[in-house]
Amino acid sequence: MTAVFGHLNPDTDAITAALVYAHLLSRQGTPAQAYRLGELNFETAFVLEQAGVDAPPLLSELPAGSEVALVDHNESAQSVAGLKNLTVTHVVDHHKLGDLETSQPAVLRFEPVGCTATILMRLHREAGLSIDATDARLLLSAVLSDTLHFRSPTTTAADREAAAFLAPIAGVTDVTAYAMQMFAAKSDLGDTPAEKLLKMDYKVFPFGAGKWGLGVIETTNPGYVFGRQAELLVAMQAEKAASGLDGVLLSVVDILNETNRTLVPSDAEAAVVQAAFGASTEAQVADLQKRISRKKQIVPALEAYFAAHA
Amino acid sequence: MTAVFGHLNPDTDAITAALVYAHLLSRQGTPAQAYRLGELNFETAFVLEQAGVDAPPLLSELPAGSEVALVDHNESAQSVAGLKNLTVTHVVDHHKLGDLETSQPAVLRFEPVGCTATILMRLHREAGLSIDATDARLLLSAVLSDTLHFRSPTTTAADREAAAFLAPIAGVTDVTAYAMQMFAAKSDLGDTPAEKLLKMDYKVFPFGAGKWGLGVIETTNPGYVFGRQAELLVAMQAEKAASGLDGVLLSVVDILNETNRTLVPSDAEAAVVQAAFGASTEAQVADLQKRISRKKQIVPALEAYFAAHA
Ligand SMILES: [Mn+2]
Ligand SMILES: [Mn+2]
């Protein structure tokens, strides 16, 4: 049985891709089981509830040599513990290729599109396999989530085409209304502890000789997040110290207005933000304007800054 | 213009895949030019002559940042010098994934099939693009070459299916006769210097703490190769010393009888061959019997031996 899973701190694409790819592999003769590497976020919980699908089981560890299929990630830092001792037989992803190696020839399917779901839609089409209403809803949700309903600069024509193909199969007649429901669910953060808010969509990147933690909160209600600014800054400082990071940033992305105001815990990060983005920090907030994609706008600018200042 | 190329010491799959993928990318809106990273072997020269196609230009270096598409390989040790400074935008390959990383999301298409050509045939089919007679002949030749006319254990059903699909388009009515012509061309080694014979199909592998060089000569005329055994053993010893290797082996694969008799330059290699394959060395030749695939049979056995004796 091949274990299929997305990245740590799973988002909607990571969870739905695991579910749908496990189903596809099983239909193609490779028995597979979907797992998750962390708690569902509020958006993903809403999506699964709407689809009538249970969350996949939580995976913490696998015996050495187990066959695994990775979706929506490929770097060991974002994957299950001990990945190097597992046998990666399949990868479906839309990120740049990191430190992955395979011990034998494998199926790798990477495309520079907005979400894993778009690639999965193509895999069905190429195999001449239909997509049922449940899988279509899961995939559509992932497209809307990863592209912020086509607002993100990571969006490609293939993602729009996938959504247009999937919506009628999923029985979603008003895609805009459904996307708004998803984003409202995601923004309903309640009394989530500040440490959890920071880690909801959080990745650590090697920059220069050091490491930075970059969190993103995509929300239709930025006022809620800034109402908890003091707590969040404390959580960021604590994480920076506990994990020996050189910098931590938390970008609060206003989905509907497509703006990014980023929390900056200390002068060290403020200096880098000034140099990399030309943005000054006032009262520990830097206005990064229309830069709403960590992958396409935040990380490349920081990489370029550290490459030039190595 | 994207530069498309296969591995160093190119074989038929490496050359034809570069030509056909460059053509496909260009048709799909990405202008591309095929290159080769070394001299054509005798088989490939025959294939191109039969197809009426010129050899692609020899590539030695590219400006940093150039966009490149890799076919039939992915490891930097088998690729163009300075690969780390180039932008890899596409990879089509059937080998295990090595040290490749990409600086941005790319198109990666790896499948565990017998040759790159089989994947390229699928890419055309998925894109709804026809394959012209010339490209079909190039792809068919690569399938026959990499699978030794379906004799190699790397052969999959997909490779057989690809050949059956391509042969009529290529106008090759007797596939067996054409394969025999290819293998005869490959076996007509004339007065090729021994150092060149060793390096015709040669790769260096990290085993344990050291490195081994593994050459293969696939031939319908093993008698010719063993007639030059003394020279070849001298060339192997010289290469071992010059490149600081821990071992060198040269497998002489009798294509038609599907046997492998391997030249063993010293007692050090003989001891490993005895332990890894249970094969004794007599007069500097070890009978490795039906192990005709370096990728699937020779390398894994040596890897297992060195892993157990690390
Ligand atoms: Mn994704
Ligand atoms: Mn090949």
Coordinates of C-alpha atoms and ligand atoms in Angstrom, one line a residue:
Chain A
M1 CA 0.0 0.0 0.0
T2 CA 1.5 3.3 -1.1
A3 CA 1.2 6.1 1.4
V4 CA 0.2 9.4 -0.3
F5 CA 0.7 12.8 1.5
G6 CA 1.2 16.5 1.0
H7 CA 3.5 18.8 3.0
L8 CA 3.7 19.6 6.7
N9 CA 1.3 22.3 7.8
P10 CA -1.1 21.1 5.1
D11 CA -3.2 23.5 3.1
T12 CA -6.2 22.6 1.0
D13 CA -4.1 21.6 -2.0
A14 CA -1.9 19.3 0.1
I15 CA -4.9 17.5 1.6
T16 CA -7.1 17.2 -1.4
A17 CA -4.2 16.2 -3.7
A18 CA -3.4 13.3 -1.3
L19 CA -7.0 12.2 -1.4
V20 CA -7.5 12.4 -5.1
Y21 CA -4.1 11.0 -6.1
A22 CA -4.5 8.0 -3.8
H23 CA -7.9 7.4 -5.5
L24 CA -6.3 7.7 -8.9
L25 CA -3.4 5.5 -8.1
S26 CA -5.7 2.8 -6.7
R27 CA -7.9 3.0 -9.9
Q28 CA -4.7 2.5 -11.9
G29 CA -3.7 -0.6 -10.1
T30 CA -1.4 0.8 -7.4
P31 CA -3.2 0.4 -4.0
A32 CA -2.8 3.7 -2.2
Q33 CA -3.9 5.4 1.0
A34 CA -4.0 9.2 1.6
Y35 CA -2.6 10.7 4.8
R36 CA -2.0 14.2 6.3
L37 CA 1.1 15.5 8.0
G38 CA -0.7 17.9 10.3
E39 CA -4.0 19.4 11.4
L40 CA -6.5 20.7 8.9
N41 CA -6.8 24.4 8.6
F42 CA -10.2 26.0 8.8
E43 CA -10.6 26.3 5.1
T44 CA -9.7 22.7 4.4
A45 CA -12.1 21.5 7.2
F46 CA -14.9 23.5 5.5
V47 CA -14.0 22.0 2.1
L48 CA -14.0 18.4 3.4
E49 CA -17.3 19.0 5.2
Q50 CA -18.9 20.4 2.0
A51 CA -17.6 17.4 0.0
G52 CA -18.8 14.9 2.7
V53 CA -15.3 13.5 2.9
D54 CA -13.4 12.5 6.1
A55 CA -10.0 13.9 6.8
P56 CA -7.3 11.4 5.9
P57 CA -5.5 9.9 8.9
L58 CA -2.6 11.7 10.5
L59 CA 0.8 10.2 9.6
S60 CA 3.7 10.5 11.9
E61 CA 6.2 7.8 10.8
L62 CA 6.6 5.0 8.4
P63 CA 8.8 1.9 8.4
A64 CA 12.0 2.3 6.5
G65 CA 11.6 1.3 2.8
S66 CA 7.9 2.0 2.7
E67 CA 6.7 3.2 -0.7
V68 CA 5.4 6.7 -0.7
A69 CA 3.9 9.2 -3.2
L70 CA 4.5 12.9 -2.5
V71 CA 2.0 15.5 -3.6
D72 CA 2.3 19.4 -3.4
H73 CA 5.9 19.2 -2.1
N74 CA 9.2 17.5 -2.7
E75 CA 11.7 18.9 -0.2
S76 CA 12.6 16.7 2.8
A77 CA 12.2 19.7 5.2
Q78 CA 8.5 19.9 4.3
S79 CA 7.9 16.2 4.3
V80 CA 7.5 13.3 6.7
A81 CA 10.3 12.5 9.1
G82 CA 12.9 10.1 7.7
L83 CA 11.9 10.6 4.1
K84 CA 15.5 9.6 3.0
N85 CA 14.8 6.1 4.3
L86 CA 11.5 5.7 2.4
T87 CA 11.1 4.7 -1.3
V88 CA 9.6 7.6 -3.2
T89 CA 7.7 6.0 -6.2
H90 CA 5.6 9.0 -7.3
V91 CA 5.7 12.8 -7.0
V92 CA 3.1 15.3 -8.3
D93 CA 4.1 18.8 -7.6
H94 CA 4.1 22.5 -8.8
H95 CA 7.1 23.8 -6.7
K96 CA 10.7 24.0 -7.6
L97 CA 12.7 20.8 -7.2
G98 CA 14.7 20.8 -4.0
D99 CA 16.7 18.1 -2.3
L100 CA 14.6 15.1 -3.4
E101 CA 16.5 12.1 -4.7
T102 CA 15.0 8.7 -5.6
S103 CA 16.6 5.3 -5.1
Q104 CA 15.2 4.0 -8.4
P105 CA 13.4 5.4 -11.4
A106 CA 10.1 6.9 -10.3
V107 CA 7.1 8.7 -11.7
L108 CA 7.7 12.4 -11.4
R109 CA 5.2 14.9 -12.7
F110 CA 6.0 18.6 -12.1
E111 CA 4.4 21.5 -13.9
P112 CA 4.8 25.2 -13.3
V113 CA 1.1 25.8 -12.6
G114 CA -0.9 27.3 -9.7
C115 CA -1.8 24.2 -7.8
T116 CA -1.3 20.4 -7.7
A117 CA -5.0 19.9 -8.5
T118 CA -4.5 21.2 -12.0
I119 CA -1.9 18.6 -12.7
L120 CA -4.1 15.9 -11.2
M121 CA -7.0 16.9 -13.5
R122 CA -4.6 16.5 -16.4
L123 CA -3.5 13.0 -15.2
H124 CA -7.1 11.9 -15.2
R125 CA -7.7 13.3 -18.7
E126 CA -4.5 11.7 -20.1
A127 CA -5.5 8.3 -18.6
G128 CA -9.0 8.6 -20.1
L129 CA -10.5 8.3 -16.6
S130 CA -13.5 10.3 -15.4
I131 CA -13.5 12.4 -12.2
D132 CA -16.4 11.8 -9.9
A133 CA -18.3 14.7 -8.3
T134 CA -16.5 14.4 -4.9
D135 CA -13.0 14.4 -6.4
A136 CA -14.0 17.3 -8.7
R137 CA -15.2 19.3 -5.7
L138 CA -11.9 18.6 -3.9
L139 CA -9.8 19.6 -6.9
L140 CA -11.8 22.7 -7.6
S141 CA -11.4 23.8 -4.0
A142 CA -7.7 23.4 -4.2
V143 CA -7.5 25.5 -7.4
L144 CA -9.5 28.3 -5.8
S145 CA -7.4 28.0 -2.6
D146 CA -4.0 28.0 -4.1
T147 CA -4.8 30.7 -6.7
L148 CA -6.9 32.8 -4.3
H149 CA -9.7 32.5 -6.8
F150 CA -7.4 33.4 -9.6
R151 CA -6.0 36.5 -7.9
S152 CA -2.5 35.1 -7.2
P153 CA 0.2 35.8 -9.8
T154 CA 0.9 32.0 -9.7
T155 CA -2.3 31.5 -11.6
T156 CA -2.0 30.1 -15.1
A157 CA -4.4 29.5 -18.0
A158 CA -4.3 25.8 -17.1
D159 CA -5.6 26.5 -13.6
R160 CA -8.6 28.6 -15.0
E161 CA -9.2 25.8 -17.5
A162 CA -9.1 23.2 -14.8
A163 CA -11.6 25.1 -12.6
A164 CA -14.0 25.6 -15.6
F165 CA -13.8 21.9 -16.3
L166 CA -14.3 20.8 -12.7
A167 CA -17.1 23.1 -11.5
P168 CA -19.9 21.6 -13.5
I169 CA -18.8 18.0 -12.5
A170 CA -18.6 19.1 -8.9
G171 CA -22.1 20.7 -9.1
V172 CA -20.8 24.1 -8.1
T173 CA -22.9 26.5 -10.1
D174 CA -21.6 29.7 -8.5
V175 CA -17.9 29.4 -8.2
T176 CA -17.4 33.0 -6.9
A177 CA -19.9 32.4 -4.1
Y178 CA -18.2 29.1 -3.2
A179 CA -14.8 30.7 -3.1
M180 CA -16.1 33.4 -0.8
Q181 CA -17.5 30.7 1.5
M182 CA -14.1 29.0 1.6
F183 CA -12.3 32.3 2.3
A184 CA -14.8 33.2 5.0
A185 CA -14.2 29.8 6.6
K186 CA -10.4 30.4 6.4
S187 CA -10.8 33.8 8.0
D188 CA -12.8 32.6 10.9
L189 CA -9.8 32.2 13.2
G190 CA -11.7 32.4 16.5
D191 CA -9.5 32.0 19.5
T192 CA -6.7 30.2 17.8
P193 CA -3.5 30.7 19.8
A194 CA -1.0 33.2 18.3
E195 CA 1.6 30.4 17.9
K196 CA -0.8 28.5 15.8
L197 CA -1.8 31.4 13.7
L198 CA 1.9 32.0 12.9
K199 CA 2.3 28.3 11.9
M200 CA -0.9 27.9 9.9
D201 CA 0.9 28.5 6.6
Y202 CA 4.5 28.6 7.5
K203 CA 7.7 27.5 5.8
V204 CA 11.4 27.8 6.6
F205 CA 13.7 28.8 3.8
P206 CA 17.5 28.8 3.7
F207 CA 18.7 32.4 2.8
G208 CA 22.4 33.1 2.5
A209 CA 24.1 31.4 5.4
G210 CA 21.0 31.4 7.6
K211 CA 17.3 30.4 7.8
W212 CA 14.2 32.5 7.8
G213 CA 10.7 31.5 8.8
L214 CA 8.0 33.0 6.5
G215 CA 4.3 32.8 7.6
V216 CA 1.3 33.9 5.6
I217 CA -2.2 34.5 6.8
E218 CA -4.6 34.8 3.8
T219 CA -7.8 36.4 5.1
T220 CA -10.9 38.4 4.1
N221 CA -10.7 39.9 7.6
P222 CA -7.3 41.5 8.2
G223 CA -8.7 43.6 11.0
Y224 CA -9.0 40.5 13.1
V225 CA -5.3 39.6 12.6
F226 CA -4.0 43.1 13.3
G227 CA -6.2 43.1 16.5
R228 CA -3.9 40.4 17.7
Q229 CA -0.7 42.0 16.5
A230 CA 1.0 42.2 19.9
E231 CA 0.5 38.5 20.6
L232 CA 1.7 37.5 17.1
L233 CA 4.9 39.6 17.4
V234 CA 5.7 37.8 20.7
A235 CA 5.0 34.4 19.1
M236 CA 7.3 35.4 16.2
Q237 CA 10.1 36.4 18.5
A238 CA 9.7 33.2 20.5
E239 CA 9.8 31.0 17.4
K240 CA 12.9 32.8 16.1
A241 CA 14.7 32.1 19.3
A242 CA 13.5 28.6 19.8
S243 CA 14.3 27.5 16.2
G244 CA 17.6 29.5 15.9
L245 CA 16.3 31.5 12.9
D246 CA 17.8 34.6 11.5
G247 CA 14.5 36.2 10.6
V248 CA 10.8 35.7 10.9
L249 CA 8.1 37.5 8.9
L250 CA 4.3 37.1 8.9
S251 CA 2.5 38.4 5.9
V252 CA -1.2 39.2 6.3
V253 CA -2.7 39.0 2.9
D254 CA -6.0 40.7 2.3
I255 CA -7.5 38.3 -0.2
L256 CA -10.2 40.5 -1.6
N257 CA -8.1 43.7 -1.9
E258 CA -5.0 41.8 -2.9
T259 CA -2.7 43.6 -0.5
N260 CA 0.1 42.3 1.9
R261 CA 0.9 44.0 5.2
T262 CA 3.7 42.1 6.9
L263 CA 4.5 41.9 10.6
V264 CA 8.2 42.6 11.3
P265 CA 9.4 41.5 14.8
S266 CA 12.7 43.4 15.0
D267 CA 15.0 45.9 13.3
A268 CA 17.1 43.1 11.8
E269 CA 14.1 42.0 9.6
A270 CA 13.1 45.6 9.0
A271 CA 16.5 46.4 7.4
V272 CA 16.2 43.4 5.1
V273 CA 12.6 44.2 4.2
Q274 CA 13.7 47.8 3.4
A275 CA 16.5 46.6 1.1
A276 CA 14.7 43.7 -0.6
F277 CA 11.3 45.3 -1.1
G278 CA 12.0 49.1 -0.7
A279 CA 9.4 49.0 2.1
S280 CA 9.8 50.8 5.4
T281 CA 8.5 49.4 8.6
E282 CA 6.3 51.5 10.8
A283 CA 5.0 50.3 14.1
Q284 CA 6.3 46.8 13.2
V285 CA 4.3 46.6 10.0
A286 CA 5.7 46.8 6.5
D287 CA 3.4 47.5 3.6
L288 CA 4.4 45.0 0.9
Q289 CA 1.5 46.2 -1.3
K290 CA 0.5 43.8 -4.1
R291 CA 3.0 41.1 -3.3
I292 CA 0.5 38.4 -2.3
S293 CA 2.5 35.3 -3.4
R294 CA 5.2 34.0 -1.0
K295 CA 6.4 31.6 -3.7
K296 CA 6.5 34.0 -6.6
Q297 CA 7.1 37.4 -5.0
I298 CA 8.3 37.2 -1.4
V299 CA 10.8 34.4 -1.5
P300 CA 12.5 35.4 -4.9
A301 CA 13.0 39.0 -3.6
L302 CA 14.6 37.7 -0.4
E303 CA 16.7 35.2 -2.3
A304 CA 18.0 37.9 -4.7
Y305 CA 18.8 40.2 -1.7
F306 CA 20.8 37.5 0.1
A307 CA 22.5 36.3 -3.1
A308 CA 23.7 39.9 -3.6
H309 CA 24.8 40.3 0.0
A310 CA 26.4 36.9 0.5
Chain B
M1 CA 16.2 29.7 -27.3
T2 CA 16.1 26.6 -24.9
A3 CA 19.1 24.3 -25.3
V4 CA 18.0 20.6 -25.2
F5 CA 20.6 17.8 -24.7
G6 CA 21.1 14.3 -23.3
H7 CA 24.0 13.0 -21.2
L8 CA 27.7 12.9 -21.8
N9 CA 28.9 10.0 -23.8
P10 CA 25.6 10.1 -25.6
D11 CA 23.8 7.0 -26.7
T12 CA 21.0 6.8 -29.3
D13 CA 18.3 7.6 -26.7
A14 CA 20.2 10.8 -25.6
I15 CA 20.7 12.1 -29.1
T16 CA 17.3 11.3 -30.6
A17 CA 15.5 12.5 -27.5
A18 CA 17.2 15.9 -27.8
L19 CA 16.3 16.2 -31.4
V20 CA 12.6 15.1 -31.0
Y21 CA 12.0 17.1 -27.7
A22 CA 13.5 20.2 -29.2
H23 CA 11.1 19.8 -32.1
L24 CA 8.2 19.2 -29.8
L25 CA 9.0 22.2 -27.6
S26 CA 9.3 24.4 -30.6
R27 CA 5.9 23.2 -31.9
Q28 CA 4.4 24.0 -28.5
G29 CA 5.7 27.6 -28.5
T30 CA 9.0 27.2 -26.7
P31 CA 11.8 27.8 -29.3
A32 CA 14.4 25.1 -28.7
Q33 CA 17.6 23.8 -30.2
A34 CA 19.0 20.2 -29.8
Y35 CA 22.7 19.7 -28.9
R36 CA 24.9 16.8 -28.1
L37 CA 27.5 16.5 -25.3
G38 CA 29.9 14.2 -27.1
E39 CA 30.7 12.2 -30.2
L40 CA 28.1 10.0 -31.8
N41 CA 28.6 6.2 -31.3
F42 CA 28.5 4.0 -34.3
E43 CA 24.9 2.9 -33.7
T44 CA 23.7 6.5 -33.4
A45 CA 25.6 7.6 -36.5
F46 CA 23.8 4.7 -38.4
V47 CA 20.4 5.7 -37.0
L48 CA 20.8 9.4 -38.0
E49 CA 22.1 8.4 -41.5
Q50 CA 19.1 6.1 -42.0
A51 CA 16.7 8.9 -40.9
G52 CA 18.5 11.5 -43.1
V53 CA 19.1 13.7 -40.0
D54 CA 22.2 15.7 -39.3
A55 CA 23.9 15.3 -35.9
P56 CA 23.0 18.1 -33.5
P57 CA 25.8 20.6 -32.8
L58 CA 28.3 19.8 -30.1
L59 CA 27.8 21.8 -26.9
S60 CA 30.7 22.6 -24.6
E61 CA 29.5 25.5 -22.5
L62 CA 26.6 27.9 -22.1
P63 CA 26.3 31.4 -20.5
A64 CA 25.2 31.4 -16.9
G65 CA 21.4 31.6 -16.6
S66 CA 20.7 30.0 -20.0
E67 CA 17.5 28.0 -20.2
V68 CA 18.1 24.3 -20.7
A69 CA 16.0 21.2 -21.1
L70 CA 17.6 17.9 -20.0
V71 CA 16.7 14.6 -21.6
D72 CA 17.7 11.0 -20.7
H73 CA 19.7 12.2 -17.6
N74 CA 19.3 14.5 -14.6
E75 CA 22.5 14.2 -12.6
S76 CA 25.1 17.0 -12.9
A77 CA 28.0 14.6 -13.2
Q78 CA 26.4 13.3 -16.5
S79 CA 25.5 16.8 -17.8
V80 CA 27.0 19.9 -19.3
A81 CA 29.7 21.7 -17.3
G82 CA 28.3 24.4 -15.0
L83 CA 24.8 23.0 -14.9
K84 CA 24.3 24.5 -11.5
N85 CA 24.5 28.0 -13.1
L86 CA 21.9 27.2 -15.8
T87 CA 18.2 27.5 -15.5
V88 CA 16.6 24.0 -16.0
T89 CA 13.1 24.5 -17.3
H90 CA 12.3 21.0 -18.5
V91 CA 13.5 17.4 -17.8
V92 CA 12.3 14.3 -19.5
D93 CA 14.0 11.2 -18.1
H94 CA 13.7 7.5 -17.2
H95 CA 16.5 7.3 -14.6
K96 CA 16.4 7.7 -10.9
L97 CA 16.4 11.3 -9.6
G98 CA 19.9 12.4 -8.5
D99 CA 21.3 15.8 -7.4
L100 CA 19.1 17.9 -9.7
E101 CA 17.6 21.0 -8.2
T102 CA 15.7 23.8 -10.0
S103 CA 15.7 27.5 -9.2
Q104 CA 12.0 27.8 -10.1
P105 CA 9.0 25.5 -10.8
A106 CA 9.8 23.5 -13.9
V107 CA 8.3 20.8 -16.2
L108 CA 9.6 17.5 -15.0
R109 CA 8.4 14.3 -16.6
F110 CA 10.0 11.1 -15.2
E111 CA 8.6 7.6 -15.8
P112 CA 10.1 4.2 -15.0
V113 CA 10.1 3.0 -18.5
G114 CA 12.9 1.5 -20.8
C115 CA 13.8 4.7 -22.6
T116 CA 13.2 8.4 -22.9
A117 CA 11.6 7.9 -26.4
T118 CA 8.6 6.1 -24.8
I119 CA 7.9 9.2 -22.7
L120 CA 8.3 11.5 -25.6
M121 CA 5.8 9.4 -27.6
R122 CA 3.3 9.9 -24.8
L123 CA 3.9 13.6 -24.6
H124 CA 2.9 13.9 -28.3
R125 CA -0.2 11.8 -27.7
E126 CA -1.2 13.8 -24.7
A127 CA -0.8 17.1 -26.6
G128 CA -2.8 15.7 -29.5
L129 CA 0.2 16.3 -31.8
S130 CA 1.2 14.0 -34.7
I131 CA 4.7 12.5 -35.0
D132 CA 6.2 12.8 -38.4
A133 CA 8.1 9.9 -40.1
T134 CA 11.5 11.2 -39.2
D135 CA 10.8 11.7 -35.5
A136 CA 9.0 8.3 -35.4
R137 CA 12.1 6.6 -36.8
L138 CA 14.4 8.4 -34.3
L139 CA 12.1 7.4 -31.4
L140 CA 11.7 3.8 -32.6
S141 CA 15.5 3.5 -32.9
A142 CA 15.9 4.7 -29.3
V143 CA 13.4 2.2 -28.0
L144 CA 15.2 -0.6 -29.8
S145 CA 18.6 0.7 -28.6
D146 CA 17.8 1.2 -24.9
T147 CA 15.8 -2.0 -24.6
L148 CA 18.2 -4.1 -26.8
H149 CA 15.1 -4.9 -28.9
F150 CA 13.1 -5.7 -25.8
R151 CA 15.7 -8.1 -24.4
S152 CA 16.7 -5.8 -21.5
P153 CA 15.0 -6.3 -18.1
T154 CA 14.3 -2.5 -18.2
T155 CA 11.8 -3.1 -20.9
T156 CA 8.2 -2.3 -20.0
A157 CA 4.9 -2.8 -21.7
A158 CA 4.9 0.9 -22.5
D159 CA 8.1 0.5 -24.5
R160 CA 6.7 -2.3 -26.6
E161 CA 3.5 -0.3 -27.2
A162 CA 5.5 2.7 -28.2
A163 CA 7.5 0.7 -30.7
A164 CA 4.4 -0.9 -32.2
F165 CA 2.8 2.6 -32.5
L166 CA 5.9 4.2 -34.1
A167 CA 7.1 1.5 -36.5
P168 CA 4.3 2.0 -39.1
I169 CA 4.7 5.8 -38.9
A170 CA 8.4 5.5 -39.4
G171 CA 7.9 3.2 -42.4
V172 CA 9.9 0.4 -40.7
T173 CA 8.1 -2.8 -41.8
D174 CA 10.6 -5.3 -40.4
V175 CA 11.5 -4.1 -36.9
T176 CA 13.7 -7.1 -36.1
A177 CA 15.7 -6.6 -39.3
Y178 CA 16.2 -2.9 -38.5
A179 CA 17.3 -3.7 -34.9
M180 CA 19.8 -6.2 -36.3
Q181 CA 21.2 -3.6 -38.6
M182 CA 21.5 -1.1 -35.7
F183 CA 23.3 -3.7 -33.5
A184 CA 25.6 -4.6 -36.4
A185 CA 26.5 -1.0 -36.8
K186 CA 27.1 -0.7 -33.1
S187 CA 29.3 -3.8 -33.1
D188 CA 31.5 -2.6 -36.1
L189 CA 34.1 -1.1 -33.8
G190 CA 37.0 -1.2 -36.4
D191 CA 40.2 0.2 -35.0
T192 CA 38.6 2.3 -32.3
P193 CA 41.4 2.9 -29.6
A194 CA 40.9 0.9 -26.5
E195 CA 40.5 4.0 -24.3
K196 CA 37.6 5.0 -26.5
L197 CA 36.0 1.5 -26.4
L198 CA 36.1 1.7 -22.6
K199 CA 34.4 5.1 -22.6
M200 CA 31.8 4.5 -25.3
D201 CA 29.1 3.7 -22.7
Y202 CA 30.7 4.5 -19.4
K203 CA 29.5 6.1 -16.2
V204 CA 31.1 6.8 -12.8
F205 CA 29.1 5.8 -9.7
P206 CA 29.6 6.6 -6.0
F207 CA 29.8 3.3 -4.1
G208 CA 30.5 3.4 -0.4
A209 CA 33.2 6.0 0.3
G210 CA 34.7 5.6 -3.2
K211 CA 33.9 5.8 -6.9
W212 CA 33.7 3.1 -9.6
G213 CA 33.7 3.4 -13.3
L214 CA 31.4 1.0 -15.1
G215 CA 31.7 0.6 -18.9
V216 CA 29.4 -1.5 -21.1
I217 CA 30.0 -2.7 -24.6
E218 CA 26.8 -4.1 -26.1
T219 CA 27.7 -6.1 -29.2
T220 CA 26.6 -8.9 -31.5
N221 CA 30.3 -9.7 -31.9
P222 CA 31.9 -10.3 -28.4
G223 CA 34.8 -12.2 -30.1
Y224 CA 36.0 -8.9 -31.5
V225 CA 36.1 -7.3 -28.0
F226 CA 37.8 -10.2 -26.3
G227 CA 40.4 -10.2 -29.1
R228 CA 41.4 -6.8 -27.7
Q229 CA 41.2 -7.9 -24.1
A230 CA 44.9 -7.1 -23.2
E231 CA 44.7 -3.5 -24.5
L232 CA 41.3 -2.9 -22.8
L233 CA 42.7 -4.1 -19.4
V234 CA 45.6 -1.7 -19.8
A235 CA 43.2 1.2 -20.6
M236 CA 41.1 0.3 -17.6
Q237 CA 44.1 0.4 -15.2
A238 CA 45.2 3.7 -16.7
E239 CA 41.7 5.2 -16.3
K240 CA 41.5 3.9 -12.7
A241 CA 44.8 5.6 -11.8
A242 CA 44.1 8.8 -13.8
S243 CA 40.7 9.4 -12.3
G244 CA 41.5 8.1 -8.8
L245 CA 38.8 5.4 -9.0
D246 CA 38.4 2.5 -6.6
G247 CA 37.4 0.1 -9.2
V248 CA 36.7 -0.2 -13.0
L249 CA 34.7 -2.9 -14.7
L250 CA 33.9 -3.3 -18.4
S251 CA 30.9 -5.5 -19.2
V252 CA 30.8 -7.1 -22.6
V253 CA 27.2 -7.8 -23.3
D254 CA 26.4 -10.3 -26.0
I255 CA 23.1 -8.8 -27.2
L256 CA 21.8 -11.8 -29.1
N257 CA 22.6 -14.4 -26.5
E258 CA 21.9 -12.0 -23.6
T259 CA 25.0 -12.8 -21.6
N260 CA 27.5 -10.6 -19.8
R261 CA 31.2 -11.4 -19.5
T262 CA 33.0 -8.7 -17.6
L263 CA 36.6 -7.6 -17.8
V264 CA 38.2 -7.3 -14.3
P265 CA 41.5 -5.4 -14.1
S266 CA 42.7 -6.4 -10.6
D267 CA 42.2 -8.6 -7.6
A268 CA 40.4 -5.7 -5.8
E269 CA 37.6 -5.7 -8.3
A270 CA 37.6 -9.5 -8.5
A271 CA 36.9 -9.7 -4.7
V272 CA 33.9 -7.3 -5.0
V273 CA 32.6 -9.1 -8.0
Q274 CA 32.8 -12.4 -6.1
A275 CA 31.0 -11.0 -3.1
A276 CA 28.3 -9.0 -5.0
F277 CA 27.5 -11.4 -7.8
G278 CA 28.9 -14.8 -6.6
A279 CA 31.0 -14.8 -9.8
S280 CA 34.6 -15.9 -9.8
T281 CA 37.1 -14.2 -12.1
E282 CA 39.3 -16.4 -14.3
A283 CA 41.9 -14.9 -16.6
Q284 CA 40.5 -11.5 -15.7
V285 CA 37.0 -12.3 -17.0
A286 CA 34.0 -12.8 -14.7
D287 CA 30.9 -14.5 -16.1
L288 CA 28.0 -12.3 -14.9
Q289 CA 25.6 -14.5 -16.9
K290 CA 22.2 -12.9 -17.7
R291 CA 22.9 -9.6 -16.0
I292 CA 22.8 -7.4 -19.1
S293 CA 21.4 -4.2 -17.6
R294 CA 23.9 -1.9 -15.8
K295 CA 21.0 0.2 -14.4
K296 CA 18.8 -2.6 -13.2
Q297 CA 21.3 -5.5 -12.4
I298 CA 24.9 -4.4 -12.1
V299 CA 24.6 -1.1 -10.2
P300 CA 21.9 -2.3 -7.6
A301 CA 24.0 -5.4 -6.7
L302 CA 27.1 -3.2 -6.2
E303 CA 25.2 -0.7 -4.2
A304 CA 23.8 -3.4 -2.0
Y305 CA 27.3 -4.9 -1.5
F306 CA 28.8 -1.5 -0.5
A307 CA 25.8 -0.6 1.7
A308 CA 26.3 -3.9 3.6
H309 CA 30.1 -3.4 3.9
A310 CA 30.2 0.4 4.7
Ligands
MN1 MN -0.1 23.7 -3.8
MN2 MN 17.9 6.3 -22.1

